[in-house]
Short mmCIF file of C-alpha atoms in Angstrom, two decimals:
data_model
loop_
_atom_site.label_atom_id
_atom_site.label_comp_id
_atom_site.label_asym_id
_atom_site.label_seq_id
_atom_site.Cartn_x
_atom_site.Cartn_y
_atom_site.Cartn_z
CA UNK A 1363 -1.89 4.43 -28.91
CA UNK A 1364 -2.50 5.16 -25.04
CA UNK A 1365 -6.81 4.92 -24.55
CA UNK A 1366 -8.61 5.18 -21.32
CA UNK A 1367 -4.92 6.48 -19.42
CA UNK A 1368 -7.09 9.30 -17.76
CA UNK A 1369 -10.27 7.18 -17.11
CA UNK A 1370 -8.00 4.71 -15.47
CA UNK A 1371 -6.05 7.24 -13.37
CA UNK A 1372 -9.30 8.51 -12.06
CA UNK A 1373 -10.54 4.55 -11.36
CA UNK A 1374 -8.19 4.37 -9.23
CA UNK A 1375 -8.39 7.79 -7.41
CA UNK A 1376 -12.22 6.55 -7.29
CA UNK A 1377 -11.37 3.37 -5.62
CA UNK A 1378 -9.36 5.40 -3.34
CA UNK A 1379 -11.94 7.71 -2.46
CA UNK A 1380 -14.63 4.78 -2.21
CA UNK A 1381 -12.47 3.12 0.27
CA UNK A 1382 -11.82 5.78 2.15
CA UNK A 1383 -15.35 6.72 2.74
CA UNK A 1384 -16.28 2.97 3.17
CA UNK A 1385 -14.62 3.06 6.07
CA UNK A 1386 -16.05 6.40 7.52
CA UNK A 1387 -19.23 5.52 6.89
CA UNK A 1388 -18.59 1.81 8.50
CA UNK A 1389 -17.08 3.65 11.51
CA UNK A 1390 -20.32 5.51 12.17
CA UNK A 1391 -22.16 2.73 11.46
CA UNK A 1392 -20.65 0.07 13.79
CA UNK A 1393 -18.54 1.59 15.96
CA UNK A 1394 -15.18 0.72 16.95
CA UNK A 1395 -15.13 -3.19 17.63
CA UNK A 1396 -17.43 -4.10 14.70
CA UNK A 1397 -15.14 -1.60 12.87
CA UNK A 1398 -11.98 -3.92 14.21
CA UNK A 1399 -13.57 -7.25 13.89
CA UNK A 1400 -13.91 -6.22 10.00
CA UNK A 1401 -10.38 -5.45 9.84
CA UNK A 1402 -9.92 -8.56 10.96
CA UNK A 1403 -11.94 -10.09 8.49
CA UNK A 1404 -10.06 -8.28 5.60
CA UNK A 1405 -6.98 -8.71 7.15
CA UNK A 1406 -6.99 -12.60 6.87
CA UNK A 1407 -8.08 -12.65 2.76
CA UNK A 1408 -5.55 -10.86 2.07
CA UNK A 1409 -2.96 -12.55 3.81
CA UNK A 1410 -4.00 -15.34 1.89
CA UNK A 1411 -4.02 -13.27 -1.34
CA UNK A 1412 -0.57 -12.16 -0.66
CA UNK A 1413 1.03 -15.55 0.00
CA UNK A 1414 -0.86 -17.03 -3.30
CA UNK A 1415 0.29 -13.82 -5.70
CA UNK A 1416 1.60 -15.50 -9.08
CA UNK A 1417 1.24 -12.03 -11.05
CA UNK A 1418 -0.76 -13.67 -13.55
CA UNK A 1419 -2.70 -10.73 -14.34
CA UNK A 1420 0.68 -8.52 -14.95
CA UNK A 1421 2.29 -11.22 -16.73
CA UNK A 1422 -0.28 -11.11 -19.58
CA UNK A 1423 0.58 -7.72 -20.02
CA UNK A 1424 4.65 -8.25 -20.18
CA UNK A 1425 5.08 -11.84 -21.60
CA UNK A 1426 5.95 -11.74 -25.32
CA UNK A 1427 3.65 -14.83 -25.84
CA UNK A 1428 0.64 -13.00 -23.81
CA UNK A 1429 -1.55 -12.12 -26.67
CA UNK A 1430 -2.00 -16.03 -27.52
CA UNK A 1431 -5.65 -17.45 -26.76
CA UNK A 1432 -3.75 -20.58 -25.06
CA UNK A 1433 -1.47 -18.75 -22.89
CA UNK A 1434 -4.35 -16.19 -21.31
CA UNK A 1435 -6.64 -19.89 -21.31
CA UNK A 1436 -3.95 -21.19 -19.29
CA UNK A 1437 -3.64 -17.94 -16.73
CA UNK A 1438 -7.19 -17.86 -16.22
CA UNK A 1439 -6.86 -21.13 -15.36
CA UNK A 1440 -4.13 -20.23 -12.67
CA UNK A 1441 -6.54 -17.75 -11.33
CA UNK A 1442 -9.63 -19.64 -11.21
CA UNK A 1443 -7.66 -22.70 -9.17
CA UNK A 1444 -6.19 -19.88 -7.03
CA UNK A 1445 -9.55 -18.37 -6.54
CA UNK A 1446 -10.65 -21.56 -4.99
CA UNK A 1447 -7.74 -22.62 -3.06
CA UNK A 1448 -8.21 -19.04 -1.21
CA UNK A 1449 -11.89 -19.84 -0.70
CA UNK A 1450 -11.05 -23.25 0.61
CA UNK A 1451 -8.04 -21.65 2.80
CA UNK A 1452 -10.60 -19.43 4.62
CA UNK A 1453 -13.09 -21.94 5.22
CA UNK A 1454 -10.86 -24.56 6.81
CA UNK A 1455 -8.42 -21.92 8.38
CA UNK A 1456 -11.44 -20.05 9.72
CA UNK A 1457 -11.51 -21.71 13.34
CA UNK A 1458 -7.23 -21.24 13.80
CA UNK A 1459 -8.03 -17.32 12.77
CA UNK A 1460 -10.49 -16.58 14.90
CA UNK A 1461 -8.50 -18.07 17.63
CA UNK A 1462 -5.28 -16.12 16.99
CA UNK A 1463 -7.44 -13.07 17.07
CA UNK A 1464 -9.37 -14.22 20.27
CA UNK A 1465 -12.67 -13.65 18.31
CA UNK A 1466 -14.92 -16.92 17.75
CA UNK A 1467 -17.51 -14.90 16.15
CA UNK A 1468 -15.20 -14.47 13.10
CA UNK A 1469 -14.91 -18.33 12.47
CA UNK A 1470 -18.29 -18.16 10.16
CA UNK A 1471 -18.06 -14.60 8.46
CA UNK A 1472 -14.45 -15.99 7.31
CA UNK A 1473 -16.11 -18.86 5.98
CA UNK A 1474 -18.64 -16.49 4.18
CA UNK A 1475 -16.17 -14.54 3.34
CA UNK A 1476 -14.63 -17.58 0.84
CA UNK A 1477 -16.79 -16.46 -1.50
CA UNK A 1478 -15.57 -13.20 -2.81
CA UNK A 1479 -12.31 -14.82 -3.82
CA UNK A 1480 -14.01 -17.63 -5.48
CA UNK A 1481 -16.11 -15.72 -7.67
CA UNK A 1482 -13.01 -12.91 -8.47
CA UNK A 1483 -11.24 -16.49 -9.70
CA UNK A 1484 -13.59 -16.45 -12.95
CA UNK A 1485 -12.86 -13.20 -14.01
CA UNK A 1486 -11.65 -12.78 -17.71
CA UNK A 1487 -8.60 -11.39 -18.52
CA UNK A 1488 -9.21 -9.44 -21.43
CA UNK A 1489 -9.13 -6.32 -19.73
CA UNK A 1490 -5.64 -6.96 -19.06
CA UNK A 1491 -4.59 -8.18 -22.18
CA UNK A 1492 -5.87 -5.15 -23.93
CA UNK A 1493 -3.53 -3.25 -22.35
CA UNK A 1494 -0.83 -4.43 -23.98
CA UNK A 1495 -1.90 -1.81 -26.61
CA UNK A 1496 -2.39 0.93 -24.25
CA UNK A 1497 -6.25 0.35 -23.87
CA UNK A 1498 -7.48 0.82 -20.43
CA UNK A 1499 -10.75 1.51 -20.63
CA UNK A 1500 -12.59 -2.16 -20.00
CA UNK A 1501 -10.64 -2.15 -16.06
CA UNK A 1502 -11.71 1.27 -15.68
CA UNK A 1503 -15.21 0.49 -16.06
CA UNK A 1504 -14.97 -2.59 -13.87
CA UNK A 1505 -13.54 -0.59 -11.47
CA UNK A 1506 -15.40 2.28 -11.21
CA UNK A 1507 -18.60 0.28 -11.37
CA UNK A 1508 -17.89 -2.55 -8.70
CA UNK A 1509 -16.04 0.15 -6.11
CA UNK A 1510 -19.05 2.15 -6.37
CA UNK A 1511 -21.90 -0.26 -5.94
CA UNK A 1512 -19.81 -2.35 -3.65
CA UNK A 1513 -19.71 0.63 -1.73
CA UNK A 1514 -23.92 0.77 -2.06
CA UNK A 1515 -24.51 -2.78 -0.65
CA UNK A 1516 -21.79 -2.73 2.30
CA UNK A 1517 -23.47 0.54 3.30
CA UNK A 1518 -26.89 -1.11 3.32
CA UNK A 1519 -25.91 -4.66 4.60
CA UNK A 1520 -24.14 -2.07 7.45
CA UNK A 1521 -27.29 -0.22 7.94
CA UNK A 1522 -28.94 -4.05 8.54
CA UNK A 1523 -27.19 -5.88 10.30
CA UNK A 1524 -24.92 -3.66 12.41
CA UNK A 1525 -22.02 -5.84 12.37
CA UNK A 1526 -18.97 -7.01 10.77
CA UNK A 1527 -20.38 -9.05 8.78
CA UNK A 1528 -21.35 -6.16 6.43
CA UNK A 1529 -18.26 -6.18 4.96
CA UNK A 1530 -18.38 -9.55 3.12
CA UNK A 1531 -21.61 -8.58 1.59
CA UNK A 1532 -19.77 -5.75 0.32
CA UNK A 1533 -16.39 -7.72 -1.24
CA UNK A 1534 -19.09 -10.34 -2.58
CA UNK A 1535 -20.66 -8.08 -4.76
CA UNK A 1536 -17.44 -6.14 -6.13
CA UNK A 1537 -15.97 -9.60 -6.93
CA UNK A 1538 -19.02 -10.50 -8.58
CA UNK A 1539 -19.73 -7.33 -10.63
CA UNK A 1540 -15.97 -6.99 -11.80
CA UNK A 1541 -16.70 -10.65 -13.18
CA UNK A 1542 -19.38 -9.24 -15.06
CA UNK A 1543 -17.69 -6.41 -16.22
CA UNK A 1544 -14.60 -8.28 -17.35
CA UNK A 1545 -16.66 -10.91 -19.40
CA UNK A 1546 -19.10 -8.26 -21.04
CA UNK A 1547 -16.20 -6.17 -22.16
CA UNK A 1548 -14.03 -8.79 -23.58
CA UNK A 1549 -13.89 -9.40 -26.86
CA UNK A 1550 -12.53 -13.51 -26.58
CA UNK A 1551 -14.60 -16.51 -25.43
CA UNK A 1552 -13.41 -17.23 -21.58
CA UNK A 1553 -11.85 -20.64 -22.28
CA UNK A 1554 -9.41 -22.28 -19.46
CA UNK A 1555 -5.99 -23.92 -21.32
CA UNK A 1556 -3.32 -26.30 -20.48
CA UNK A 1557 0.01 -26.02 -21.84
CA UNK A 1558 3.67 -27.53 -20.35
CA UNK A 1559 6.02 -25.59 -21.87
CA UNK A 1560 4.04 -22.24 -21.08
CA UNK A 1561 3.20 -23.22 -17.90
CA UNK A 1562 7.11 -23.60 -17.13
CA UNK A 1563 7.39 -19.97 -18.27
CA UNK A 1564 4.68 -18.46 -16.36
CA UNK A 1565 5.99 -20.34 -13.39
CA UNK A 1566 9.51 -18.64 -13.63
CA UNK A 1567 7.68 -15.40 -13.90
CA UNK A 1568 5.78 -16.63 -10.64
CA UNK A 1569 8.08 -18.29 -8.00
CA UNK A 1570 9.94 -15.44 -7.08
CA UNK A 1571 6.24 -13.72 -6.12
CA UNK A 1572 5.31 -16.05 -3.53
CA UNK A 1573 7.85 -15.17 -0.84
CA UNK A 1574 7.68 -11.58 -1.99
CA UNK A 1575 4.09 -11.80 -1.37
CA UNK A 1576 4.52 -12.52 2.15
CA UNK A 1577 7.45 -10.08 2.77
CA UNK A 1578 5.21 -7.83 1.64
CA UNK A 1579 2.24 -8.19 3.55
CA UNK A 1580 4.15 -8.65 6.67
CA UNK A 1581 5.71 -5.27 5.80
CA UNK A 1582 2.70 -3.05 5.36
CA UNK A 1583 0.18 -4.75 7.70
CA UNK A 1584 1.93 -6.54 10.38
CA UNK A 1585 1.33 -3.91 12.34
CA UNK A 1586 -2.12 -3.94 11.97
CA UNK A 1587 -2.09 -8.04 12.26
CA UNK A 1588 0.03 -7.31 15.69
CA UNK A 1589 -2.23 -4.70 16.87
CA UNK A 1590 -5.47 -7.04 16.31
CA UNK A 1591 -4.38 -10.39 17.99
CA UNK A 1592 -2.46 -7.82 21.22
CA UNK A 1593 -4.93 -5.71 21.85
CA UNK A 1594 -8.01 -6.84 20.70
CA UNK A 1595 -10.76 -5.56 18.05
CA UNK A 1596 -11.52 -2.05 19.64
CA UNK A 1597 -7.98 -1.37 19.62
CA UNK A 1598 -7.74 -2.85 15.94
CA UNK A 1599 -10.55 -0.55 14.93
CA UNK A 1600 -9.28 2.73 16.13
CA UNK A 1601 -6.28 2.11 14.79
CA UNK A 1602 -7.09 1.65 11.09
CA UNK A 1603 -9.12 4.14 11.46
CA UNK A 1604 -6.71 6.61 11.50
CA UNK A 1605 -3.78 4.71 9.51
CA UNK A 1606 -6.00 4.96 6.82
CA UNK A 1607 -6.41 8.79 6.91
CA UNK A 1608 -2.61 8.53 5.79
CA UNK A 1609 -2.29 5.73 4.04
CA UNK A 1610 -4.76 6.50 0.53
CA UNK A 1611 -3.27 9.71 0.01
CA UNK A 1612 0.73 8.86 1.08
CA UNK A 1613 -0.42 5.66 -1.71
CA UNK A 1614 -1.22 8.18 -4.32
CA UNK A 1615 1.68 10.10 -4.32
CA UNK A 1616 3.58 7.27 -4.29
CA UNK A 1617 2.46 6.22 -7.37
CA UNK A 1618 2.78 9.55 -8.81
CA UNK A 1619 6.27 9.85 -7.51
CA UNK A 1620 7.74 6.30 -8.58
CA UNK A 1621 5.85 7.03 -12.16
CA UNK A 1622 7.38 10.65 -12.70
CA UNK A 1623 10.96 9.31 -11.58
CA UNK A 1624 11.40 6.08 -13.05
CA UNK A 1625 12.00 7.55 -16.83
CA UNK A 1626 14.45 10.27 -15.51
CA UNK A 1627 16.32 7.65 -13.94
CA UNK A 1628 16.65 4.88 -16.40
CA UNK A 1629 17.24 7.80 -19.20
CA UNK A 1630 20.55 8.47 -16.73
CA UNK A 1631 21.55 4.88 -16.29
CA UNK A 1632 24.48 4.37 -18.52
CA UNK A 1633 26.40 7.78 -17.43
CA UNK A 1634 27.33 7.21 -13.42
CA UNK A 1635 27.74 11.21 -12.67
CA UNK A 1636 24.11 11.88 -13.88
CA UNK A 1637 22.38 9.22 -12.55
CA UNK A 1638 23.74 10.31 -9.18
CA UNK A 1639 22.65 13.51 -9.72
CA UNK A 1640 19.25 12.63 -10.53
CA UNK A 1641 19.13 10.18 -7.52
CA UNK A 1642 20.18 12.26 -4.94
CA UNK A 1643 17.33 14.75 -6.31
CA UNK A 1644 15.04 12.47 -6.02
CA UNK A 1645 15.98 11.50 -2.30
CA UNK A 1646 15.99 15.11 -1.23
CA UNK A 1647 12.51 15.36 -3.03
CA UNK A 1648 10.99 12.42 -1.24
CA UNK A 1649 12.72 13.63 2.12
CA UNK A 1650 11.07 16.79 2.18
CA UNK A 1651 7.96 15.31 1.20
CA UNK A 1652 8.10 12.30 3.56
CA UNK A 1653 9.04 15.12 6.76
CA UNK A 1654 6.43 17.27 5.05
CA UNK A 1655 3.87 14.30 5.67
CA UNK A 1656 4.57 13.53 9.56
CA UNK A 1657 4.51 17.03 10.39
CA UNK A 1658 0.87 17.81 8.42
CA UNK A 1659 -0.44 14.53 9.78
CA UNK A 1660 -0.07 15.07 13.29
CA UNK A 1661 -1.24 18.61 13.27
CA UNK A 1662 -4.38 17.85 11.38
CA UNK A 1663 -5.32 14.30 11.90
CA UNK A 1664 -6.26 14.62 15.45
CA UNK A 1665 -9.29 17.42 14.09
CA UNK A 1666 -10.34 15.67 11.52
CA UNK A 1667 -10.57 12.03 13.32
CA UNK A 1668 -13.53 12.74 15.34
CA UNK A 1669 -15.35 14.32 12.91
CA UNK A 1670 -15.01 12.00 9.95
CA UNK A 1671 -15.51 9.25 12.17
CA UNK A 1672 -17.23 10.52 15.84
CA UNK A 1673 -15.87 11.46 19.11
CA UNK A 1674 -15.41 7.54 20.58
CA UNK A 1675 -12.72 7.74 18.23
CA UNK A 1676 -10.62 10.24 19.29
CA UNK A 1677 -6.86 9.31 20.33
CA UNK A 1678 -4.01 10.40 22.14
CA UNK A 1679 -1.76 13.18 20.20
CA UNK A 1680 0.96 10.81 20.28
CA UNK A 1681 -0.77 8.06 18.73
CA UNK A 1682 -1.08 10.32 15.62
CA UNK A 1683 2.30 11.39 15.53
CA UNK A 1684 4.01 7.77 15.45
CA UNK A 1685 0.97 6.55 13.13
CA UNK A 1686 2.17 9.75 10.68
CA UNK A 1687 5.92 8.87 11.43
CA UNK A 1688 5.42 4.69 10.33
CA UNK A 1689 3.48 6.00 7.18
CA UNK A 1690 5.87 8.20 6.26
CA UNK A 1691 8.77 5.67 7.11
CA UNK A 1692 7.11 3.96 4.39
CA UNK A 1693 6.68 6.57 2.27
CA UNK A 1694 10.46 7.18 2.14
CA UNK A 1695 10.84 3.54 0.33
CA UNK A 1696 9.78 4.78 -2.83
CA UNK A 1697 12.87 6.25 -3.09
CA UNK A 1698 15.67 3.17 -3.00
CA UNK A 1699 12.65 1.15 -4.87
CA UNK A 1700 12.31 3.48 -7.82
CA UNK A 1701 16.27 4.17 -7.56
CA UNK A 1702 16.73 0.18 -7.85
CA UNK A 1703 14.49 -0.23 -10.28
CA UNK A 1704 16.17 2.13 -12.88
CA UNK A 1705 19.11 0.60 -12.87
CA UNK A 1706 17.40 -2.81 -12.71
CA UNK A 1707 18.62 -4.13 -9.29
CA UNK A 1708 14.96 -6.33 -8.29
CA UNK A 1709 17.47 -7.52 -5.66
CA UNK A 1710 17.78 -4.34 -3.74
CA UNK A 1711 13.80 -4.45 -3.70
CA UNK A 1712 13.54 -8.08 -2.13
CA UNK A 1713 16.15 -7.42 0.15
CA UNK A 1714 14.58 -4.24 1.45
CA UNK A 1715 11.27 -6.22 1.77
CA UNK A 1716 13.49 -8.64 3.94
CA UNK A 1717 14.82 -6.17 6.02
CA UNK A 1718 11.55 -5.21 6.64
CA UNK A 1719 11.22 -8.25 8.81
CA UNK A 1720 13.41 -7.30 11.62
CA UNK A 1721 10.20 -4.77 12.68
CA UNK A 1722 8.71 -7.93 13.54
CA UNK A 1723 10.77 -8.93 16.45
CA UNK A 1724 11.52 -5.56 17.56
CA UNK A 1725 7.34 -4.84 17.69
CA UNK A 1726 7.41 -8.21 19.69
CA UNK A 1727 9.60 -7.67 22.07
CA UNK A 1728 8.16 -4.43 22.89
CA UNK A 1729 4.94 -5.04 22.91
CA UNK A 1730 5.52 -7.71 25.63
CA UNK A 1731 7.23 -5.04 27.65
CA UNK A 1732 4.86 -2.50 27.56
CA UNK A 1733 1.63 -4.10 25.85
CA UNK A 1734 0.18 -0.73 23.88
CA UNK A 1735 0.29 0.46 20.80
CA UNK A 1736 2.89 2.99 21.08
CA UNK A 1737 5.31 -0.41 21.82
CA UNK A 1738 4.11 -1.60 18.35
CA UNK A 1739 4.08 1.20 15.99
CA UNK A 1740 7.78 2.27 17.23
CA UNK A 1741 8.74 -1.35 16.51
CA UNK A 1742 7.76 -1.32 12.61
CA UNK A 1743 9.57 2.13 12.53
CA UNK A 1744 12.36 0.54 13.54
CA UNK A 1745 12.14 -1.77 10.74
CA UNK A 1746 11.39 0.57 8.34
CA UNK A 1747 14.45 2.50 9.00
CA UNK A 1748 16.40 -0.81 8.96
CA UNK A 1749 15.33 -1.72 5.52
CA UNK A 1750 16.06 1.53 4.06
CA UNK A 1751 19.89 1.37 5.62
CA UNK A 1752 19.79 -1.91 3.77
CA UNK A 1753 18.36 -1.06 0.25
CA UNK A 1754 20.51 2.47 0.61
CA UNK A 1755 23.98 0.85 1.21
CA UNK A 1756 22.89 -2.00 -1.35
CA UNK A 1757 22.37 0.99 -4.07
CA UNK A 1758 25.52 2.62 -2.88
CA UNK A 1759 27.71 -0.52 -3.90
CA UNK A 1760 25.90 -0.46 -6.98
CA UNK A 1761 27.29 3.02 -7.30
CA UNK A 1762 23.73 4.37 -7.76
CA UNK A 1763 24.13 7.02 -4.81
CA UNK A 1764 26.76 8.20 -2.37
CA UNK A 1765 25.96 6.53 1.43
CA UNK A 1766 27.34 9.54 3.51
CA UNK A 1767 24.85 12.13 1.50
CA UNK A 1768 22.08 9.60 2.27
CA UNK A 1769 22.48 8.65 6.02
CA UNK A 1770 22.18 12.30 6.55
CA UNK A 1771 19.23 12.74 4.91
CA UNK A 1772 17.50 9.29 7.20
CA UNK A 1773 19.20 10.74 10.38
CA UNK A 1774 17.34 13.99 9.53
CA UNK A 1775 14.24 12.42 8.62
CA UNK A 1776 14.43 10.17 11.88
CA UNK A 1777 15.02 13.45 14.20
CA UNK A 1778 12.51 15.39 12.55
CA UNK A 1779 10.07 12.33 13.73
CA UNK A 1780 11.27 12.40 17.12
CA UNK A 1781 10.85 15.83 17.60
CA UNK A 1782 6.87 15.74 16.26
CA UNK A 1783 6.23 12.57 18.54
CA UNK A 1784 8.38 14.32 21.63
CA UNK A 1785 5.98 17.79 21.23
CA UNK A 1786 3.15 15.38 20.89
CA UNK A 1787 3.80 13.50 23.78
CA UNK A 1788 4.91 16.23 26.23
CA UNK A 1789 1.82 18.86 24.96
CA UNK A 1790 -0.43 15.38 25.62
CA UNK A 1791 1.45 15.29 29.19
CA UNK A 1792 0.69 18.93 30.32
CA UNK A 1793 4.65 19.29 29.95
CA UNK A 1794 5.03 22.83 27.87
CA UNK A 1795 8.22 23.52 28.72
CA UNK A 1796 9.65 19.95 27.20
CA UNK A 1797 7.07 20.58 23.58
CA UNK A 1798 8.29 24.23 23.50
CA UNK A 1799 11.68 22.27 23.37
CA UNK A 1800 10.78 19.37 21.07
CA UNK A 1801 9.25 22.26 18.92
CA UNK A 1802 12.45 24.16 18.59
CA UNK A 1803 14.14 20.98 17.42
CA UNK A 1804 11.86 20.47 15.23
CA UNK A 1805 12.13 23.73 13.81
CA UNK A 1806 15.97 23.51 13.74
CA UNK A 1807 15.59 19.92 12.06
CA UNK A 1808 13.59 21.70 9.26
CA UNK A 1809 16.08 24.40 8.70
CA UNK A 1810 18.77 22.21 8.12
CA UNK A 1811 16.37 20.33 6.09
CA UNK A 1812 15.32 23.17 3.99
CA UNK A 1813 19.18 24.60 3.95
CA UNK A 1814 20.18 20.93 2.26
CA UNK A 1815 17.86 20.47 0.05
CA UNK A 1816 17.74 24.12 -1.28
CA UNK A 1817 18.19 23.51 -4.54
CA UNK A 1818 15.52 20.71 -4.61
CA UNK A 1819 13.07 22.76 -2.82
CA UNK A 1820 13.95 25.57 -5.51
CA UNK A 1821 12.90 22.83 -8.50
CA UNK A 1822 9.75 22.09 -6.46
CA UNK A 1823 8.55 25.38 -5.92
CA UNK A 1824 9.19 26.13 -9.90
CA UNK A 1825 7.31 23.38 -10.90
CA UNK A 1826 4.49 24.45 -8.49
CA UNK A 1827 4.30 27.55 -10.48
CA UNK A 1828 4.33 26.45 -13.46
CA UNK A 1829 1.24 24.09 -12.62
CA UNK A 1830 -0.89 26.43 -10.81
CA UNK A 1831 -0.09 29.91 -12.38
CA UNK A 1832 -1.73 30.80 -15.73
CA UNK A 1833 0.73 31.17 -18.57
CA UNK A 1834 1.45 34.60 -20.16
CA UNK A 1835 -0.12 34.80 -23.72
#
């Protein structure tokens, strides 16, 4: 029996929303280089939360032997020595950071900021454990509760202190109230545990995480890590300002997208015909979504920038359009991921995660040829698009999809980009003539798009229907 599903859905919509608005508020607040500096902040914990991911909290929930008092003594455990280690990490690393972001102010709120990961170490895992029988309700409370008033005192310590330094009053008190919440709802004694031979299980379960940990972070914020120690905290703030008007909802609908899939998918696995079928429906669904998503981004972000977060704010159209373009480069990677994980190739997912690296370089070498963030953002598309040729021709050996249909579909995808940044830039430029053109691309791009995916689009717009119009009694 499934309890608390919907209360935990909405948690997490809440902690969406909270974060969101967190950072609006923060914006107005502080401005643009307090606004960076905090990015900075945040950027550096979890960094060190990435590279220290053992999935102990998930493995509770999947291990056959997670119910037993000793093994969840012995992951709480795992998390209360990791909690520390972090908090250590950020103390003694705090100078070295600071430095790499050309910021010495940061050097003692990183040292501060130890303490939210030290006091998250001591939380209890009974909410997780729980839902090994479908109950969610215990995290939903934490995290409704601690999202919400975290929310409260960052505001207020903002309203104080006018500085960056608001933020680790803010990450404080959600560690410290999800603690609470975690131990009030639980129904064990928090006990810590030692035991060999589980401890060799749950560190099968956690090796692999490490490196993916990293590949991961580098992935989805190196851009943001390359933008704050290039161009400095202003530039840092301005630009997470306006990732993040992409990034919570593109997050949300890639949960909702990987969760709808994934049963169709693994239902299909053992007949070859269908499951092709079903995949390729899936990539012309995401495709149309992930176009749908550039185009909407850069028409609309660059209204509502300036007045969620004030007119110092405002960017360049292009800057929007390449912003929408990454985001939705990363979008598209729910749609190998989900593909690989129904036929249960975890492979296909670290290897896309590696190619994900070569944005690195590419951001590098640009941004030392033309030092802005244009240079940078068209460097992690690059190695977005490189990741998904990787995971796509890794699924096609598998037999999960044909290539040919595929590379289409990312060539589309990629000109459809081009065309939104090219109108973007040339309109910015004064240059009509050249967006009229870039427009018409675009809108030949989308024809073709629309023309391919007909029958997709046809499914879409059915199950639209069916959702929104009232049914005939």
């Amino acid at each position: 029996m499934r309890r608390g599903v919907k209360a935990y859905f909405a948690a997490n919509m809440v902690a969406q929303g909270v974060a969101l608005l967190r950072f609006i508020i923060l914006a107005r607040l502080l401005g643009a280089e307090e606004l960076g500096l905090a990015a900075m902040l945040i950027l550096t914990s979890q960094f060190f939360q990435a590279i220290s991911d053992t999935g102990s909290d998930r493995f509770l929930v999947q291990d056959d032997g997670g119910d037993s008092p000793s093994m969840q003594g012995f992951v709480q455990f795992v998390l209360s020595l990791r909690g520390l280690l972090i908090g250590l990490a950020l103390v003694l690393f705090s100078g070295l950071a600071a430095q790499l972001y050309r910021e010495p102010q940061l050097a003692g709120s990183l040292m501060a900021l130890g303490l939210a990961p030290l006091i998250g170490g001591f939380i209890h895992l009974d909410f997780r454990r729980v839902q090994r029988d479908g109950d969610f309700r215990p995290e939903s409370i934490g995290i409704i509760v601690s999202e919400v008033l975290s929310l409260v005192a960052n505001v207020a310590a903002a309203y104080v202190t006018r500085d960056h330094t608001s933020v680790v009053y803010g990450l404080v008190v959600r560690s410290l109230l999800l603690v609470i919440i975690s131990h009030i709802t639980a129904t064990r004694p928090y006990r810590w545990a030692w035991n060999r031979e589980e401890g060799l299980r749950f560190s099968r379960f956690a090796a692999p995480l490490f490196l993916n940990g990293l590949l991961l972070f580098i992935g989805s914020q190196g851009d943001r890590l390359l933008v704050g120690t290039s161009l400095g905290a202003t530039a840092l703030g301005h630009y997470s300002a306006i990732l993040l008007l992409i990034y919570y909802p593109t997050g949300v609908l890639i949960r909702f997208l990987a969760v709808t899939a994934l049963p169709q998918l693994a239902a299909a696995r053992g007949e070859p015909a269908r499951f092709q079928r079903e995949a390729s429906r899936f990539g012309g669904r995401t495709t149309l979504m992930a176009l749908g998503v550039a185009a909407g981004f850069a028409l609309v972000a660059p209204i509502f920038t300036p007045i969620f977060y004030g007119k110092s704010f405002a960017q360049p159209l292009v800057i929007f359009a390449l912003i929408g373009a990454l985001q939705s480069a990363r979008f598209l990677r729910v749609w190998p991921t989900t593909i690989a994980n129904g036929i249960g190739r975890s492979m296909v997912i670290l290897l896309n995660n590696v190619g994900r690296m070569v944005a690195v370089p590419i951001a590098l070498l640009a941004n030392a040829e033309f030092h802005t963030l244009e240079a940078i953002v068209i460097g992690f598309i690059g190695g977005e698009i490189v990741a998904m040729l990787v995971a796509l021709w890794l699924l096609q050996r598998a037999g999960a999809l044909s290539l040919r249909r595929e590379l289409i579909r990312i060539a589309l995808f990629l000109a459809g980009c081009t065309a939104i940044s090219g109108a973007a830039w040339s309109l910015q430029a004064g240059n009509y003539v050249l967006s009229l053109a870039f427009g018409a691309g675009g809108l030949v791009v989308a024809a073709v798009v629309l023309r391919m995916e007909r029958e997709v689009l046809g499914e879409l717009i059915t199950m639209a229907r069916r959702r929104l119009l009232p049914r005939k009694a």
